[in-house]
Amino acid sequence: MTDVVALGEVMLRFDPGEGRIRTARSFQVWEGGGEYNVVRGLRRCFGLRTAIVTALADNAVGRLVEDLILQGGVDTSLIRWVPGDGIGRTTRNGINFVERGYGIRGALGVSDRAHTAISHIRKGDIDWDTVFSTGPRWFHTGGIFAGLSDTTLDVADEAMAAARRHGVTVSYDPNYRPSLWAGRGGADAAREADLRLARHADVVVGALGLTGPHPGTHHVAADEVPDALAEIASRLPTAHVLATTLRAVPSAGVNDWTSAAWSPRTGFVSGPRMPGLHVLDRIGSGDAFAAGLIHGLLTGTSLERALAYGTAHGALVMTTPGDVSMATLTEVEALIAGNSAHVRR
């Protein structure tokens, strides 16, 4: 039986290591995707049984993505395989070139994901009642999937509504990507989509993405976070938990990292503070935070402890390359307990 199901796109990530995309002659290949990274972390670090609902073009590239997902321990039985047309004219698999950044040079992502197999998915393509009748406890999706096309928004809405009918806890991460909404209504359309979907969610991760008149336009200062989360809660009266990472970026290689959350029972809660955190690769750290938070909430810990799991897991994911978690639960719990980076033999 699966514990957590996610809905989202899984792409190939091409990583030039310490170099630049524009001058690279070789790349390390990983798998990644905002929603997928969450269930990958829950499986590999926290030991939960997880599955991904996605679609891939049935060719050698799609099978490479499948192989990487299998290595991550995530159930692939819910993948929809779409016949390829030979050149990707109508359906293809997404790829994402990502350089990590260094010092004053920030991380850079260049995605190539239009007309992918999952972007063509429509309402009714997935039998959600069957998916949720098998007993998963949690369902996760986000704004990246919702922003892939006009149809994926409807599919996310359909899936979240079905999960709630079956008593499954639902989480949503706004995860705004301007490139996905360019030419499709921009930030206004993204905000409308987020509010439509977040109303289905018990838990909203990345909740500060719902502040301001448009996504990505309003910076929330540290002392404004409690009021900002309370304001979001007033617009989402059925939400049980609103959570967010908080990051200051003195340089690409050094971040100040912490988190915060709100719930009707606890009010505002602060996560552990990790100033001056050295960063190898920040991509996927927010998804790792979501995984740790979900683990804590599923195991019945306090919201403060769940925030600690998320914050520590996100911090550890920033110490390794690629989107996905290479951390262990032992490492996460040691970091929560305040252990240092001394050598272990």
Short mmCIF file of C-alpha atoms in Angstrom, two decimals:
data_model
loop_
_atom_site.label_atom_id
_atom_site.label_comp_id
_atom_site.label_asym_id
_atom_site.label_seq_id
_atom_site.Cartn_x
_atom_site.Cartn_y
_atom_site.Cartn_z
CA MET A 1 0.00 0.00 0.00
CA THR A 2 1.27 3.46 -0.90
CA ASP A 3 1.60 6.16 1.79
CA VAL A 4 2.00 9.26 -0.40
CA VAL A 5 1.05 9.92 -4.04
CA ALA A 6 2.23 12.94 -6.02
CA LEU A 7 1.05 14.36 -9.34
CA GLY A 8 3.60 16.19 -11.47
CA GLU A 9 6.11 16.20 -14.28
CA VAL A 10 9.42 14.35 -14.04
CA MET A 11 12.17 15.75 -16.26
CA LEU A 12 15.78 14.94 -17.00
CA ARG A 13 18.12 17.45 -15.38
CA PHE A 14 21.37 18.16 -17.20
CA ASP A 15 23.98 19.46 -14.73
CA PRO A 16 27.29 20.98 -15.93
CA GLY A 17 28.78 20.65 -12.44
CA GLU A 18 30.97 23.65 -11.62
CA GLY A 19 30.75 24.95 -15.19
CA ARG A 20 28.27 26.93 -17.24
CA ILE A 21 25.54 25.61 -19.49
CA ARG A 22 26.73 27.77 -22.37
CA THR A 23 30.26 26.31 -22.35
CA ALA A 24 29.68 22.75 -21.12
CA ARG A 25 30.97 19.73 -23.02
CA SER A 26 29.58 17.12 -20.63
CA PHE A 27 26.68 16.92 -18.18
CA GLN A 28 25.70 14.77 -15.23
CA VAL A 29 22.11 13.55 -15.69
CA TRP A 30 19.59 13.39 -12.85
CA GLU A 31 15.83 13.17 -12.64
CA GLY A 32 13.79 15.90 -11.02
CA GLY A 33 10.50 17.74 -10.77
CA GLY A 34 8.91 19.90 -8.10
CA GLU A 35 6.20 17.43 -7.09
CA TYR A 36 8.26 14.29 -7.77
CA ASN A 37 11.16 15.49 -5.60
CA VAL A 38 8.84 15.46 -2.60
CA VAL A 39 7.87 11.79 -2.89
CA ARG A 40 11.44 10.85 -3.84
CA GLY A 41 12.66 12.40 -0.57
CA LEU A 42 9.88 10.76 1.43
CA ARG A 43 10.90 7.38 0.02
CA ARG A 44 14.69 7.56 0.19
CA CYS A 45 15.19 9.58 3.36
CA PHE A 46 12.08 8.88 5.41
CA GLY A 47 11.23 5.35 4.25
CA LEU A 48 7.64 5.95 3.20
CA ARG A 49 6.06 4.09 0.27
CA THR A 50 5.44 6.62 -2.46
CA ALA A 51 4.19 6.81 -6.05
CA ILE A 52 4.22 9.38 -8.83
CA VAL A 53 1.38 10.04 -11.24
CA THR A 54 2.90 11.41 -14.45
CA ALA A 55 3.11 10.74 -18.18
CA LEU A 56 6.16 10.03 -20.33
CA ALA A 57 6.71 9.57 -24.03
CA ASP A 58 7.49 5.89 -24.58
CA ASN A 59 10.96 6.10 -26.05
CA ALA A 60 14.52 5.61 -24.80
CA VAL A 61 14.55 8.99 -23.05
CA GLY A 62 11.31 8.24 -21.24
CA ARG A 63 12.66 4.87 -20.19
CA LEU A 64 15.78 6.59 -18.83
CA VAL A 65 13.54 8.78 -16.68
CA GLU A 66 11.71 5.65 -15.52
CA ASP A 67 15.01 3.96 -14.65
CA LEU A 68 16.06 6.93 -12.53
CA ILE A 69 12.68 6.95 -10.76
CA LEU A 70 13.04 3.24 -10.06
CA GLN A 71 16.48 3.85 -8.56
CA GLY A 72 14.83 6.36 -6.26
CA GLY A 73 12.42 3.71 -5.02
CA VAL A 74 9.27 5.53 -6.17
CA ASP A 75 6.45 3.37 -7.55
CA THR A 76 6.14 3.79 -11.32
CA SER A 77 2.91 1.84 -11.81
CA LEU A 78 0.86 5.04 -12.18
CA ILE A 79 2.94 6.41 -15.08
CA ARG A 80 0.97 6.87 -18.31
CA TRP A 81 3.05 5.85 -21.32
CA VAL A 82 2.29 7.88 -24.45
CA PRO A 83 3.44 6.62 -27.86
CA GLY A 84 6.22 8.78 -29.25
CA ASP A 85 6.01 10.24 -32.75
CA GLY A 86 9.70 9.86 -33.48
CA ILE A 87 10.79 13.50 -33.25
CA GLY A 88 8.74 15.00 -30.41
CA ARG A 89 6.45 16.96 -32.69
CA THR A 90 3.35 16.32 -30.58
CA THR A 91 4.63 14.65 -27.42
CA ARG A 92 8.01 14.46 -25.78
CA ASN A 93 9.84 14.25 -22.46
CA GLY A 94 10.95 17.38 -20.64
CA ILE A 95 14.56 18.34 -19.99
CA ASN A 96 15.98 20.95 -17.66
CA PHE A 97 19.49 22.41 -17.82
CA VAL A 98 20.57 23.75 -14.41
CA GLU A 99 23.80 25.40 -13.31
CA ARG A 100 24.32 25.76 -9.58
CA GLY A 101 25.79 29.25 -9.37
CA TYR A 102 28.74 30.40 -7.32
CA GLY A 103 29.36 33.52 -5.25
CA ILE A 104 27.72 36.49 -6.92
CA ARG A 105 26.48 34.31 -9.83
CA GLY A 106 23.10 32.83 -8.97
CA ALA A 107 21.76 29.45 -10.02
CA LEU A 108 20.29 29.30 -13.53
CA GLY A 109 17.66 26.98 -14.96
CA VAL A 110 16.84 26.65 -18.68
CA SER A 111 13.93 24.28 -19.20
CA ASP A 112 12.78 22.67 -22.45
CA ARG A 113 9.38 21.28 -21.54
CA ALA A 114 6.69 22.47 -23.96
CA HIS A 115 4.38 19.79 -25.44
CA THR A 116 5.55 17.13 -23.01
CA ALA A 117 3.49 14.00 -22.48
CA ILE A 118 2.19 15.10 -19.09
CA SER A 119 1.18 18.56 -20.37
CA HIS A 120 -1.44 16.91 -22.61
CA ILE A 121 -3.18 15.07 -19.78
CA ARG A 122 -6.90 15.85 -19.42
CA LYS A 123 -9.67 15.39 -16.90
CA GLY A 124 -10.90 11.82 -16.98
CA ASP A 125 -7.56 10.35 -18.11
CA ILE A 126 -6.78 9.13 -14.58
CA ASP A 127 -9.24 7.09 -12.52
CA TRP A 128 -8.63 8.98 -9.29
CA ASP A 129 -11.20 7.01 -7.33
CA THR A 130 -9.20 3.86 -8.04
CA VAL A 131 -5.92 5.59 -7.13
CA PHE A 132 -7.24 6.78 -3.77
CA SER A 133 -9.27 3.68 -2.94
CA THR A 134 -6.01 1.74 -2.50
CA GLY A 135 -5.35 3.54 0.77
CA PRO A 136 -2.77 6.33 0.37
CA ARG A 137 -2.70 8.71 3.32
CA TRP A 138 -1.43 11.81 1.54
CA PHE A 139 -1.62 13.45 -1.89
CA HIS A 140 0.71 16.20 -3.08
CA THR A 141 0.76 18.42 -6.14
CA GLY A 142 1.72 21.98 -6.97
CA GLY A 143 1.76 25.03 -9.15
CA ILE A 144 4.45 23.72 -11.47
CA PHE A 145 2.21 20.90 -12.64
CA ALA A 146 -0.82 23.19 -12.73
CA GLY A 147 1.08 25.67 -14.91
CA LEU A 148 2.17 23.21 -17.59
CA SER A 149 -0.93 23.74 -19.75
CA ASP A 150 -4.57 24.77 -19.65
CA THR A 151 -5.60 21.14 -19.08
CA THR A 152 -3.22 20.33 -16.21
CA LEU A 153 -4.90 22.90 -13.97
CA ASP A 154 -8.20 21.05 -14.39
CA VAL A 155 -6.51 17.70 -13.72
CA ALA A 156 -4.96 19.01 -10.50
CA ASP A 157 -8.37 20.30 -9.40
CA GLU A 158 -9.96 16.95 -10.24
CA ALA A 159 -7.29 14.99 -8.37
CA MET A 160 -7.35 17.14 -5.23
CA ALA A 161 -11.15 17.00 -5.05
CA ALA A 162 -11.06 13.19 -5.40
CA ALA A 163 -8.43 12.90 -2.66
CA ARG A 164 -10.58 14.89 -0.29
CA ARG A 165 -13.61 12.70 -1.09
CA HIS A 166 -11.55 9.69 -0.02
CA GLY A 167 -10.34 11.32 3.19
CA VAL A 168 -6.75 11.68 1.96
CA THR A 169 -4.74 14.61 3.31
CA VAL A 170 -3.92 17.03 0.48
CA SER A 171 -0.92 19.35 0.18
CA TYR A 172 -0.21 22.01 -2.42
CA ASP A 173 2.87 24.08 -3.21
CA PRO A 174 2.28 27.24 -5.35
CA ASN A 175 5.86 27.06 -6.74
CA TYR A 176 5.42 29.92 -9.22
CA ARG A 177 7.52 29.70 -12.40
CA PRO A 178 7.15 32.79 -14.64
CA SER A 179 8.26 30.83 -17.72
CA LEU A 180 5.26 28.50 -17.43
CA TRP A 181 2.75 31.35 -17.44
CA ALA A 182 4.32 33.60 -20.07
CA GLY A 183 1.78 34.09 -22.85
CA ARG A 184 -0.92 32.34 -20.79
CA GLY A 185 -2.14 35.14 -18.56
CA GLY A 186 1.09 35.65 -16.62
CA ALA A 187 1.14 36.23 -12.89
CA ASP A 188 -2.60 37.04 -12.72
CA ALA A 189 -3.51 33.63 -14.16
CA ALA A 190 -1.00 31.91 -11.87
CA ARG A 191 -2.48 33.55 -8.78
CA GLU A 192 -6.02 32.62 -9.85
CA ALA A 193 -4.91 29.01 -10.34
CA ASP A 194 -3.13 28.89 -6.98
CA LEU A 195 -6.14 30.17 -5.06
CA ARG A 196 -8.45 27.77 -6.88
CA LEU A 197 -6.28 24.77 -5.98
CA ALA A 198 -5.11 25.86 -2.52
CA ARG A 199 -8.73 25.85 -1.37
CA HIS A 200 -8.64 22.05 -1.71
CA ALA A 201 -5.49 21.75 0.41
CA ASP A 202 -5.16 20.76 4.05
CA VAL A 203 -1.49 21.81 3.96
CA VAL A 204 -0.02 24.60 1.85
CA VAL A 205 3.77 24.48 1.49
CA GLY A 206 5.48 27.61 0.20
CA ALA A 207 2.50 29.55 1.50
CA LEU A 208 4.22 32.93 1.19
CA GLY A 209 3.85 32.44 -2.56
CA LEU A 210 0.27 33.55 -2.02
CA THR A 211 1.21 36.98 -0.65
CA GLY A 212 1.06 40.23 -2.60
CA PRO A 213 -1.06 41.12 -5.62
CA HIS A 214 0.85 38.74 -7.91
CA PRO A 215 3.22 35.80 -7.38
CA GLY A 216 6.85 36.75 -7.11
CA THR A 217 6.25 40.49 -6.68
CA HIS A 218 6.18 40.90 -2.90
CA HIS A 219 9.13 40.28 -0.58
CA VAL A 220 8.02 39.48 2.95
CA ALA A 221 10.43 40.72 5.62
CA ALA A 222 11.14 38.38 8.53
CA ASP A 223 9.09 40.43 10.98
CA GLU A 224 6.14 40.43 8.57
CA VAL A 225 5.88 36.64 8.20
CA PRO A 226 3.42 36.01 11.11
CA ASP A 227 0.97 38.60 9.77
CA ALA A 228 1.42 37.37 6.19
CA LEU A 229 0.59 33.77 7.15
CA ALA A 230 -2.40 34.93 9.19
CA GLU A 231 -3.67 36.91 6.20
CA ILE A 232 -3.32 33.87 3.91
CA ALA A 233 -5.16 31.77 6.50
CA SER A 234 -8.10 34.17 6.33
CA ARG A 235 -8.40 33.39 2.61
CA LEU A 236 -8.01 29.63 3.07
CA PRO A 237 -10.28 28.82 6.03
CA THR A 238 -10.11 25.04 5.54
CA ALA A 239 -6.29 24.85 5.62
CA HIS A 240 -4.84 23.03 8.63
CA VAL A 241 -1.20 24.07 8.12
CA LEU A 242 0.48 26.88 6.19
CA ALA A 243 4.25 26.47 5.96
CA THR A 244 7.11 28.22 4.24
CA THR A 245 10.86 28.26 3.94
CA LEU A 246 12.66 31.53 4.64
CA ARG A 247 15.93 32.20 2.88
CA ALA A 248 18.37 35.09 2.64
CA VAL A 249 21.01 34.79 -0.07
CA PRO A 250 24.25 36.65 0.70
CA SER A 251 25.79 34.58 -2.09
CA ALA A 252 24.95 31.49 -4.14
CA GLY A 253 27.19 29.45 -1.85
CA VAL A 254 26.03 30.80 1.51
CA ASN A 255 22.38 31.07 2.52
CA ASP A 256 20.63 31.94 5.76
CA TRP A 257 17.98 29.24 6.05
CA THR A 258 14.97 28.77 8.30
CA SER A 259 11.21 28.17 8.12
CA ALA A 260 7.89 29.09 9.66
CA ALA A 261 4.34 27.78 9.83
CA TRP A 262 0.86 28.57 11.07
CA SER A 263 -2.01 26.37 12.14
CA PRO A 264 -5.34 27.15 13.82
CA ARG A 265 -4.24 25.17 16.90
CA THR A 266 -0.74 26.55 17.37
CA GLY A 267 -0.81 29.93 15.69
CA PHE A 268 2.58 31.05 14.36
CA VAL A 269 5.53 28.67 14.82
CA SER A 270 9.18 29.33 13.90
CA GLY A 271 11.51 26.68 12.55
CA PRO A 272 15.18 26.20 13.47
CA ARG A 273 17.55 28.88 12.21
CA MET A 274 20.58 27.92 10.14
CA PRO A 275 22.52 31.10 9.34
CA GLY A 276 25.54 30.95 7.05
CA LEU A 277 24.58 27.58 5.56
CA HIS A 278 27.09 26.53 2.92
CA VAL A 279 25.33 25.52 -0.28
CA LEU A 280 26.54 23.23 -3.06
CA ASP A 281 23.24 23.08 -4.99
CA ARG A 282 20.07 24.79 -3.77
CA ILE A 283 17.72 23.32 -6.41
CA GLY A 284 15.20 21.00 -4.78
CA SER A 285 15.71 22.27 -1.22
CA GLY A 286 12.15 23.60 -1.00
CA ASP A 287 10.82 20.22 -2.12
CA ALA A 288 13.03 18.55 0.48
CA PHE A 289 11.54 20.87 3.10
CA ALA A 290 8.08 19.75 2.01
CA ALA A 291 9.08 16.09 2.32
CA GLY A 292 10.40 16.54 5.85
CA LEU A 293 7.34 18.53 6.89
CA ILE A 294 5.00 15.87 5.49
CA HIS A 295 6.96 13.13 7.26
CA GLY A 296 6.58 14.95 10.55
CA LEU A 297 2.87 15.59 10.10
CA LEU A 298 2.21 12.00 9.02
CA THR A 299 4.00 10.62 12.07
CA GLY A 300 1.98 12.81 14.40
CA THR A 301 4.78 15.02 15.70
CA SER A 302 4.23 18.60 16.78
CA LEU A 303 4.20 21.27 14.10
CA GLU A 304 7.47 22.60 15.53
CA ARG A 305 9.09 19.17 15.14
CA ALA A 306 7.68 18.77 11.61
CA LEU A 307 9.22 22.15 10.71
CA ALA A 308 12.54 20.92 12.09
CA TYR A 309 12.41 17.81 9.90
CA GLY A 310 11.68 19.95 6.86
CA THR A 311 14.33 22.56 7.60
CA ALA A 312 17.06 20.00 8.34
CA HIS A 313 16.23 17.88 5.30
CA GLY A 314 16.23 20.94 3.03
CA ALA A 315 19.58 22.02 4.45
CA LEU A 316 21.15 18.61 3.81
CA VAL A 317 19.81 18.46 0.26
CA MET A 318 21.65 21.72 -0.44
CA THR A 319 24.94 19.96 0.35
CA THR A 320 24.68 17.48 -2.54
CA PRO A 321 24.27 17.88 -6.33
CA GLY A 322 21.00 17.30 -8.16
CA ASP A 323 17.37 17.93 -7.29
CA VAL A 324 16.81 14.82 -5.21
CA SER A 325 17.62 13.89 -1.64
CA MET A 326 20.75 11.93 -0.76
CA ALA A 327 20.22 12.45 2.98
CA THR A 328 19.39 9.78 5.54
CA LEU A 329 16.94 10.02 8.40
CA THR A 330 19.85 9.54 10.81
CA GLU A 331 21.57 12.60 9.34
CA VAL A 332 18.39 14.65 9.51
CA GLU A 333 17.77 13.79 13.14
CA ALA A 334 21.42 14.42 14.04
CA LEU A 335 21.21 17.88 12.48
CA ILE A 336 18.02 18.60 14.39
CA ALA A 337 19.83 17.55 17.58
CA GLY A 338 22.57 20.08 16.84
CA ASN A 339 25.37 17.79 15.72
CA SER A 340 28.21 19.37 13.76
CA ALA A 341 29.85 18.36 10.50
CA HIS A 342 32.66 16.47 12.21
CA VAL A 343 34.09 13.39 10.54
CA ARG A 344 32.34 10.11 11.35
CA ARG A 345 34.40 6.93 11.10
#
